[in-house]
Coordinates of C-alpha atoms in Angstrom, one line a residue:
M133 CA -34.3 175.9 203.2
A134 CA -37.9 175.1 201.3
R135 CA -38.6 171.7 200.9
R136 CA -38.9 170.7 197.0
Q137 CA -41.6 169.7 195.3
W138 CA -42.6 167.6 192.3
S139 CA -44.3 168.4 189.4
I140 CA -47.5 166.9 188.3
A141 CA -46.2 165.7 185.7
G142 CA -42.9 164.5 187.8
Q143 CA -45.3 162.7 190.5
L144 CA -47.0 161.0 187.7
F145 CA -44.5 160.0 185.9
A146 CA -43.0 157.9 189.2
L147 CA -46.4 156.8 189.2
Q148 CA -46.6 155.2 185.9
A149 CA -43.0 154.1 186.2
V150 CA -44.1 151.9 189.2
V151 CA -47.1 150.8 188.2
V152 CA -45.9 149.8 184.7
T153 CA -42.6 147.8 186.0
L154 CA -45.0 146.2 188.7
L155 CA -47.5 145.0 185.8
V156 CA -44.3 144.0 183.5
L157 CA -42.7 142.2 186.6
A158 CA -45.6 140.6 187.3
G159 CA -46.4 139.9 184.0
A160 CA -43.5 137.7 183.1
G161 CA -43.8 136.1 186.6
G162 CA -47.1 134.7 185.1
A163 CA -45.4 133.6 182.3
V164 CA -42.8 131.8 184.1
W165 CA -45.7 130.1 186.2
L166 CA -47.1 129.4 183.2
A167 CA -44.1 127.8 181.7
R168 CA -43.3 125.6 184.1
S169 CA -47.1 124.5 185.2
D170 CA -46.6 123.7 181.1
S171 CA -43.1 122.0 181.6
H172 CA -44.7 119.6 184.5
Q173 CA -47.4 119.2 182.2
A174 CA -45.2 118.2 179.4
A175 CA -42.8 115.6 181.4
N176 CA -46.2 114.3 183.2
D177 CA -47.5 113.9 179.6
E178 CA -43.7 112.7 178.2
V179 CA -42.8 110.3 181.0
L180 CA -46.6 108.6 180.8
A181 CA -46.2 108.0 177.5
V182 CA -42.6 106.6 177.3
A183 CA -44.0 103.7 180.5
Q184 CA -46.7 102.9 178.6
A185 CA -44.6 102.5 175.3
V186 CA -42.4 100.3 177.5
A187 CA -45.1 98.1 179.2
G188 CA -46.8 97.4 176.1
S189 CA -43.3 96.3 174.7
P190 CA -43.8 92.0 173.7
S191 CA -39.8 91.9 175.1
V192 CA -40.1 93.5 178.5
R193 CA -43.4 91.2 178.8
A194 CA -40.9 88.2 177.9
A195 CA -37.9 89.8 180.1
L196 CA -40.3 89.1 183.4
T197 CA -41.0 85.9 182.9
A198 CA -37.6 84.5 182.2
A199 CA -35.2 83.7 184.6
D200 CA -33.1 87.0 184.8
P201 CA -34.9 89.4 184.1
A202 CA -32.7 92.0 184.7
A203 CA -30.4 90.4 182.6
T204 CA -33.1 91.9 179.2
L205 CA -34.0 93.9 181.2
Q206 CA -31.3 96.6 181.6
P207 CA -29.7 97.5 178.7
Y208 CA -32.9 97.6 177.4
A209 CA -34.5 100.3 179.8
E210 CA -31.1 102.6 179.7
A211 CA -31.2 102.2 175.7
T212 CA -34.8 104.0 176.2
R213 CA -33.4 106.0 178.6
R214 CA -31.3 107.9 176.3
A215 CA -33.2 107.6 173.5
T216 CA -36.2 109.4 175.1
G217 CA -33.8 112.1 177.2
T218 CA -35.8 110.7 180.5
D219 CA -33.7 110.3 184.3
F220 CA -34.7 106.9 184.7
V221 CA -36.9 103.6 182.9
V222 CA -37.5 101.4 186.1
V223 CA -38.9 97.6 185.3
M224 CA -39.9 96.0 188.1
A225 CA -41.4 92.5 190.1
P226 CA -45.4 93.6 191.3
D227 CA -43.3 94.0 194.6
R228 CA -41.2 96.5 193.8
T229 CA -37.8 94.8 193.1
R230 CA -35.7 96.8 190.6
Y231 CA -34.8 94.8 187.2
S232 CA -33.5 98.2 186.0
H233 CA -31.8 101.6 186.9
P234 CA -29.7 104.2 186.3
N235 CA -27.9 103.4 189.0
T236 CA -27.1 99.5 188.4
D237 CA -26.3 99.3 192.5
L238 CA -29.5 99.4 192.8
I239 CA -31.0 96.6 190.9
G240 CA -32.3 93.9 193.0
Q241 CA -33.0 97.0 195.4
P242 CA -36.6 98.3 196.5
F243 CA -39.2 100.8 194.1
I244 CA -39.4 103.8 196.3
G245 CA -42.6 105.6 196.0
D246 CA -46.3 105.0 195.6
I247 CA -47.4 102.0 193.1
G248 CA -50.4 101.7 194.7
P249 CA -52.8 102.5 191.9
A250 CA -50.9 100.9 189.1
L251 CA -51.2 97.6 190.8
G252 CA -54.8 98.2 190.4
G253 CA -54.6 98.7 187.1
E254 CA -54.7 102.6 186.7
P255 CA -51.4 103.9 184.9
F256 CA -50.6 107.3 187.1
T257 CA -47.9 110.1 187.2
V258 CA -46.7 111.7 190.2
T259 CA -44.0 114.2 192.0
N260 CA -42.3 112.5 194.4
V261 CA -38.6 112.0 195.5
G262 CA -36.5 108.6 195.3
T263 CA -32.9 108.4 194.8
L264 CA -32.4 110.7 192.4
G265 CA -33.5 113.5 193.7
E266 CA -37.7 115.3 193.1
S267 CA -38.9 113.6 190.3
V268 CA -42.3 113.8 187.7
R269 CA -43.0 109.6 187.2
A270 CA -45.3 107.6 185.6
V271 CA -46.0 104.2 186.7
V272 CA -47.5 101.7 184.8
P273 CA -48.1 98.2 185.2
V274 CA -47.2 95.6 182.8
Y275 CA -49.8 92.7 181.7
G276 CA -49.4 88.9 180.9
D277 CA -51.8 86.4 180.4
G278 CA -55.1 86.7 181.4
R279 CA -54.2 90.2 182.6
R280 CA -52.0 89.2 184.7
I281 CA -50.7 92.1 186.0
I282 CA -46.8 90.6 185.7
G283 CA -44.3 93.9 185.9
L284 CA -44.6 97.3 186.3
V285 CA -43.2 100.7 184.6
S286 CA -41.5 103.6 186.1
V287 CA -40.2 106.6 183.8
G288 CA -39.5 110.0 185.4
I289 CA -37.5 113.0 184.7
T290 CA -35.9 114.7 187.5
T291 CA -37.6 118.6 188.9
R292 CA -33.5 119.7 188.2
A293 CA -33.9 118.6 184.3
I294 CA -37.4 120.3 184.1
N295 CA -35.8 123.4 185.3
R296 CA -33.0 123.3 182.9
K297 CA -35.5 123.5 180.9
L298 CA -37.2 126.4 181.4
L299 CA -34.3 128.3 182.0
A300 CA -33.6 127.7 178.5
Q301 CA -36.3 129.8 177.6
A302 CA -35.4 132.5 180.0
P303 CA -34.1 134.6 177.7
V304 CA -36.9 134.3 175.6
L305 CA -39.3 135.7 178.1
F306 CA -36.6 139.0 179.1
G307 CA -36.3 139.9 175.5
A308 CA -39.8 140.3 175.2
A309 CA -39.9 141.8 178.8
V310 CA -37.4 144.4 178.7
P311 CA -38.4 146.0 175.7
A312 CA -42.5 146.8 176.9
L313 CA -40.8 147.5 179.3
A314 CA -38.4 150.3 178.4
L315 CA -41.4 151.4 175.6
A316 CA -44.1 151.8 178.6
A317 CA -41.1 153.8 180.2
T318 CA -40.5 155.6 177.1
G319 CA -44.2 156.5 176.9
S320 CA -44.5 157.5 180.5
W321 CA -41.8 159.7 180.0
L322 CA -43.1 161.7 176.7
L323 CA -46.5 162.0 178.6
S324 CA -45.0 163.7 182.2
R325 CA -43.1 165.9 179.7
R326 CA -46.4 166.9 177.7
L327 CA -47.6 167.3 180.8
R328 CA -44.9 169.6 182.6
R329 CA -45.1 171.8 179.3
Q330 CA -48.7 172.0 180.1
T331 CA -49.0 172.6 183.6
H332 CA -45.3 174.5 183.9
G333 CA -43.7 172.5 186.1
L334 CA -46.1 173.1 189.0
G335 CA -47.0 170.8 191.6
P336 CA -50.1 169.9 193.3
A337 CA -50.4 171.9 195.8
Q338 CA -48.9 175.4 193.7
M339 CA -52.3 174.7 191.6
T340 CA -54.9 174.5 194.2
R341 CA -53.5 177.5 195.6
M342 CA -53.1 179.7 192.4
Y343 CA -56.6 178.3 191.8
E344 CA -58.2 178.8 194.8
Y345 CA -56.7 182.4 194.5
Y346 CA -57.6 183.0 191.1
D347 CA -61.3 181.6 191.4
A348 CA -61.7 184.4 195.3
V349 CA -60.1 187.0 192.9
L350 CA -62.0 186.9 189.5
H351 CA -65.3 186.2 191.5
S352 CA -64.4 189.4 193.7
V353 CA -63.0 192.2 190.7
R354 CA -65.1 194.6 190.8
E355 CA -64.7 195.0 186.8
G356 CA -66.4 192.2 184.7
L357 CA -63.8 190.0 182.6
V358 CA -64.7 188.0 179.7
V359 CA -61.5 185.8 178.6
L360 CA -61.7 184.1 174.8
T361 CA -59.4 180.8 173.4
R362 CA -58.1 181.7 170.2
D363 CA -61.0 179.7 168.2
R364 CA -62.9 182.5 169.9
R365 CA -65.2 180.2 172.1
V366 CA -65.9 181.5 175.8
A367 CA -63.2 180.6 178.6
L368 CA -64.2 182.3 181.5
V369 CA -67.0 184.9 182.5
N370 CA -66.6 186.2 186.1
D371 CA -69.6 187.3 188.3
E372 CA -69.1 190.6 187.7
G373 CA -69.1 190.3 184.0
R374 CA -72.3 188.5 183.5
R375 CA -74.2 190.9 186.1
L376 CA -73.0 193.6 183.0
L377 CA -74.5 192.2 180.6
G378 CA -77.0 191.0 181.5
L379 CA -76.3 187.1 181.7
A380 CA -77.7 185.0 184.4
E381 CA -75.8 182.9 187.3
D382 CA -76.6 179.7 186.3
A383 CA -76.4 180.4 181.8
A384 CA -73.8 178.1 180.5
V385 CA -71.8 179.6 178.4
T386 CA -68.1 178.3 178.8
D387 CA -66.6 176.9 175.7
R388 CA -69.3 178.3 173.9
P389 CA -68.6 180.5 171.0
V390 CA -69.0 183.9 170.8
A391 CA -72.3 184.1 168.1
G392 CA -74.2 181.4 170.2
I393 CA -74.6 183.6 173.2
D394 CA -76.9 186.5 173.7
L395 CA -75.2 189.2 174.3
P396 CA -75.4 193.2 173.4
P397 CA -74.8 193.7 170.1
A398 CA -72.1 196.4 171.2
V399 CA -70.2 193.4 172.9
A400 CA -70.4 191.1 170.6
E401 CA -69.4 192.8 167.7
L402 CA -66.5 194.2 169.4
L403 CA -65.6 190.1 171.2
A404 CA -66.3 188.9 167.4
A405 CA -63.8 191.0 166.1
G406 CA -61.1 190.8 168.6
R407 CA -59.6 194.1 168.2
D408 CA -57.7 196.3 170.8
A409 CA -59.5 198.5 172.9
H410 CA -58.9 201.0 175.4
D411 CA -61.5 203.1 177.1
E412 CA -63.6 202.7 174.6
P413 CA -67.3 203.0 175.7
V414 CA -70.3 200.3 175.0
L415 CA -73.4 200.3 175.2
A416 CA -75.1 196.9 177.4
G417 CA -79.0 197.4 177.9
D418 CA -79.6 200.0 180.3
R419 CA -75.6 200.8 181.3
V420 CA -72.9 202.3 179.5
L421 CA -69.4 200.5 180.1
V422 CA -65.9 200.9 179.7
A423 CA -64.3 198.5 177.3
N424 CA -60.5 197.7 177.7
Q425 CA -59.5 194.5 175.4
R426 CA -56.4 193.0 174.4
T427 CA -54.9 189.7 172.5
T428 CA -52.7 187.5 175.7
R429 CA -49.6 186.0 174.4
F430 CA -47.4 183.7 176.7
E431 CA -44.3 182.9 174.9
G432 CA -45.2 184.1 172.2
T433 CA -48.4 182.2 171.3
V434 CA -51.4 183.9 171.7
L435 CA -53.3 182.3 174.0
G436 CA -56.9 184.7 172.7
T437 CA -58.3 188.0 174.3
V438 CA -58.9 189.0 177.3
L439 CA -62.2 192.2 177.7
T440 CA -62.4 194.1 181.1
L441 CA -65.9 196.1 181.5
R442 CA -66.7 199.0 183.7
D443 CA -69.9 200.2 184.9
Q444 CA -70.2 203.9 183.9
T445 CA -74.1 204.5 183.7
E446 CA -74.4 206.5 187.0
L447 CA -70.9 208.4 186.6
R448 CA -71.7 209.4 182.5
N449 CA -75.0 210.5 184.5
L450 CA -72.5 212.6 186.8
A451 CA -70.5 213.3 184.2
S452 CA -73.7 215.5 182.2
E453 CA -74.7 217.4 185.1
L454 CA -71.4 218.7 185.9
D455 CA -71.0 218.9 182.4
S456 CA -74.0 221.4 182.8
V457 CA -72.7 223.4 185.5
R458 CA -70.0 224.0 184.1
A459 CA -71.5 225.2 180.7
L460 CA -73.5 227.3 183.4
T461 CA -70.5 228.8 185.5
E462 CA -68.8 229.9 182.0
A463 CA -71.4 231.7 180.4
L464 CA -71.9 233.8 183.5
Q465 CA -68.4 234.6 183.6
A466 CA -68.6 235.1 180.0
Q467 CA -72.1 237.7 180.5
T468 CA -69.4 239.0 183.8
H469 CA -66.8 239.8 181.3
E470 CA -69.1 241.1 178.9
S471 CA -71.2 243.2 181.8
A472 CA -67.8 244.7 183.0
N473 CA -67.3 246.1 179.2
R474 CA -71.4 246.9 178.6
L475 CA -71.2 248.7 182.3
H476 CA -67.3 250.8 181.1
T477 CA -69.2 252.0 178.3
V478 CA -72.5 252.9 179.8
L479 CA -70.4 255.1 182.5
T480 CA -68.6 256.8 179.7
L481 CA -71.9 257.8 178.1
V482 CA -72.7 259.2 181.0
E483 CA -68.8 261.2 181.8
L484 CA -70.0 262.5 177.9
G485 CA -73.5 263.4 178.7
R486 CA -75.0 261.2 176.8
T487 CA -77.6 259.8 178.9
D488 CA -80.4 258.7 177.6
E489 CA -78.4 256.0 175.6
A490 CA -76.5 255.3 178.7
V491 CA -79.8 254.2 179.3
R492 CA -80.7 252.9 176.2
L493 CA -77.5 250.0 176.7
G494 CA -78.1 249.2 180.1
T495 CA -81.5 248.4 180.1
R496 CA -81.7 246.4 176.3
D497 CA -79.6 243.2 177.9
L498 CA -81.1 243.1 181.1
A499 CA -84.4 242.6 180.1
L500 CA -83.5 240.2 177.3
A501 CA -82.0 237.8 179.6
Q502 CA -84.3 238.8 182.3
Q503 CA -87.7 237.9 180.3
L504 CA -85.3 234.9 179.9
T505 CA -85.4 233.7 183.0
D506 CA -88.5 234.8 184.1
R507 CA -89.6 232.3 181.6
V508 CA -87.7 229.3 182.2
V509 CA -88.4 230.0 186.0
G510 CA -91.5 230.4 185.8
A511 CA -92.6 227.6 183.3
V512 CA -90.1 225.0 185.3
S513 CA -90.5 224.3 188.6
E514 CA -87.6 221.7 188.5
P515 CA -84.6 223.6 190.0
A516 CA -81.9 221.3 188.2
L517 CA -83.9 221.5 184.7
A518 CA -84.1 224.9 184.8
A519 CA -80.5 225.8 185.6
L520 CA -80.1 223.6 182.7
L521 CA -82.2 225.4 180.1
L522 CA -80.0 228.9 181.0
G523 CA -76.9 227.0 181.1
K524 CA -77.1 225.9 177.3
S525 CA -79.1 228.9 176.3
A526 CA -75.9 230.6 177.1
R527 CA -73.5 228.7 175.4
A528 CA -75.8 228.7 172.4
G529 CA -75.4 232.2 172.6
E530 CA -71.9 231.6 172.6
R531 CA -72.1 229.3 169.7
G532 CA -74.5 232.1 168.1
V533 CA -77.4 229.6 168.2
D534 CA -80.6 230.9 168.9
L535 CA -81.7 229.2 171.8
V536 CA -85.7 229.4 172.0
V537 CA -87.7 226.9 175.0
E538 CA -91.4 227.4 173.6
P539 CA -94.0 229.4 175.1
D540 CA -96.0 226.7 175.9
C541 CA -93.5 224.9 177.6
R542 CA -94.8 223.8 181.0
L543 CA -93.2 221.8 183.9
D544 CA -94.2 221.3 187.6
G545 CA -91.8 219.3 189.3
S546 CA -90.5 216.3 188.2
P547 CA -92.7 212.7 186.9
V548 CA -88.8 211.2 186.3
P549 CA -86.0 211.2 187.8
G550 CA -84.2 214.5 187.9
T551 CA -80.9 213.0 186.5
D552 CA -83.0 211.0 184.2
L553 CA -84.4 214.2 183.0
I554 CA -81.2 216.3 183.1
T555 CA -80.0 213.5 180.3
V556 CA -82.9 213.7 177.9
V557 CA -82.7 216.9 178.0
G558 CA -79.2 217.9 177.9
N559 CA -78.0 215.3 175.4
L560 CA -81.0 216.5 173.1
I561 CA -80.0 220.1 173.2
D562 CA -76.3 218.9 172.9
N563 CA -77.2 217.0 170.1
A564 CA -79.0 220.0 168.3
L565 CA -76.6 222.4 168.3
D566 CA -73.7 219.9 167.9
A567 CA -76.1 219.7 164.9
V568 CA -76.3 223.4 163.6
A569 CA -73.1 223.8 164.5
A570 CA -72.0 223.7 160.8
T571 CA -75.2 225.4 159.3
P572 CA -75.0 229.3 157.9
P573 CA -77.0 231.5 159.9
P574 CA -79.6 231.8 161.4
R575 CA -79.3 228.7 163.7
R576 CA -81.9 227.8 165.7
V577 CA -83.1 225.2 168.5
R578 CA -86.4 225.0 169.9
V579 CA -87.2 223.2 173.2
F580 CA -90.5 222.3 174.6
V581 CA -90.8 220.0 178.2
G582 CA -94.4 219.3 179.5
T583 CA -96.5 217.1 180.2
R584 CA -99.4 215.9 177.9
D585 CA -102.1 213.0 177.9
D586 CA -100.8 211.3 181.3
E587 CA -96.5 211.4 179.5
L588 CA -93.6 213.4 179.4
V589 CA -92.8 215.2 176.5
V590 CA -89.7 216.0 176.0
R591 CA -89.4 218.1 172.5
V592 CA -86.3 219.0 170.3
G593 CA -85.8 220.9 166.9
D594 CA -83.2 222.4 165.1
S595 CA -82.6 224.0 161.6
G596 CA -79.9 221.8 161.0
P597 CA -79.0 219.3 158.4
G598 CA -81.6 216.4 159.6
L599 CA -81.3 212.6 159.5
A600 CA -80.8 210.4 156.8
P601 CA -84.2 208.7 156.6
E602 CA -82.3 204.8 156.4
R603 CA -80.1 205.8 159.6
V604 CA -83.5 207.5 162.3
A605 CA -84.4 203.2 163.5
D606 CA -80.5 202.9 164.4
A607 CA -80.4 206.9 166.1
F608 CA -81.3 205.7 170.0
R609 CA -79.5 202.2 170.1
R610 CA -76.7 201.6 168.8
G611 CA -75.3 204.9 169.6
W612 CA -75.3 206.7 166.8
S613 CA -74.1 210.4 167.1
T614 CA -74.6 213.4 165.5
K615 CA -70.5 214.5 165.8
S616 CA -68.7 213.4 162.8
A617 CA -66.5 211.0 164.4
G618 CA -69.8 209.0 165.1
R619 CA -68.8 207.4 168.4
G620 CA -71.0 209.8 170.7
L621 CA -72.9 208.6 173.2
G622 CA -75.5 211.1 173.6
L623 CA -78.4 209.8 172.1
A624 CA -77.6 206.4 173.0
L625 CA -78.1 207.2 177.0
V626 CA -81.1 208.8 175.8
G627 CA -82.7 206.0 174.5
Q628 CA -81.3 204.0 177.5
V629 CA -83.8 206.3 179.6
V630 CA -86.8 206.1 177.2
R631 CA -86.1 202.0 177.6
R632 CA -86.3 202.1 181.4
H633 CA -89.9 204.2 181.1
G634 CA -91.2 202.2 178.6
G635 CA -91.3 205.5 176.5
T636 CA -91.0 206.3 173.1
T637 CA -88.7 208.4 170.4
D638 CA -89.7 210.1 167.5
V639 CA -87.3 211.5 164.5
T640 CA -89.4 213.9 162.3
R641 CA -89.1 216.8 159.9
T642 CA -91.2 219.3 159.1
D643 CA -92.4 221.2 156.9
G644 CA -89.4 224.7 157.2
G645 CA -86.8 222.2 157.0
E646 CA -86.7 221.7 160.4
T647 CA -86.0 217.6 162.4
V648 CA -87.8 217.5 165.3
F649 CA -86.5 214.7 168.0
T650 CA -89.1 214.1 170.4
V651 CA -89.3 211.9 173.6
R652 CA -92.7 211.0 175.2
L653 CA -92.4 208.7 178.6
P654 CA -95.6 207.5 180.1
L655 CA -96.3 209.4 183.5
P656 CA -96.0 207.3 186.7
G657 CA -99.8 205.6 187.4
A658 CA -100.7 206.4 183.6
E659 CA -102.2 203.5 182.4
R660 CA -101.1 202.5 179.3

């Protein structure tokens, strides 16, 4: 059977209960000690005052010089004792002989206790044990003529009487201590209840283990993670999230509003909006990220939002290359099918004896296709780019678009990485094909790729409707697309490549109504 662990709230409540109880008990003990000290001091003051009053009485001085002092002093001392509430009033001779005592059998017996200071003329108080038990007593000298000490007066209150008075104050003391203890216990219980609700009843070991596991998972997971609170403040960004968003490892982002952090615009907009997103592509610097954002709830209460990010840059580049290859394959399949139909037609013409027509039909399309292939392959020595241009030409033909590779197009080798070149050329051509798709014939797209003045120049023109002037500035920065949905990433990917290589982009409109996208990338080693 597993050993039951105390929750943090339970441990805190137990600790607070013990501490509060000890504090209340210590306070009550201190109050008792102070009360006892005060009671003893009050008893000292009281017996000293009574003793001085008796010693200063003329009748006492007269009785001490009479033939039978006890006859006068005993009734006087008892009356004084009862009137003042003391336990004994003893008048004695300098040799300790008692002239009064509550126990008349002790009259004439020597006084028990210290009287030395009083015989020296100094009144004093002391706690001694006498015939009535332990008592607080005062001894005061009685002066006769010429400042001669003719007797002593001792007044005392027993310790039992003092304790009885102290016990009479106990209900008041406990009446204050018990409510204080109850109030402190109630406050501790309420605090522990709130803490239990916030910690979900977890114990220290469980919370430590949870923190260690969660911290290890959050830092090792390969997805970027951004957690926001309900008021749109950053609660957590893991290591991968910092890398994908371009945040420095030592950048202070926790507990800061989203608007106060330097984030990519698309990510900042998504976080600020707080809307749910599913596999939504966003741009972050040179990266294409796939974002998923959801609102988090616990027991029906909204806690905030969680954004996860996956890097799709390389996958997008590979997908672009795959699309080009697929387009080329589909075009070849279509051409194969079309070639089969033409071959049947040529054979039929031959069988009908119309040889000249069969020759013209068989060689016309072959010459056009071979001419395009020879021009592309001869002008572009980069195999991937040549295949891309042939594939795009075939796709353009299927869509009723005339794709023209300009005669002065020339590229020997690839001065930039092949994937970047394919990204730029492929996306610009796709953008042009989309732009002319809805326009009436003739539909035309022109392509130029070459080097000029230490720059790689890629120029793609189309006969489409063009761009509004106010949209040109955003074409390569915010993921703008010629698609009607406006969610494409083609031009954004081109913009990333341009920024990575320190190049420039330009969008112009020719006098002939053609929209021309021009990308210039500096060649490696060229002076800027």
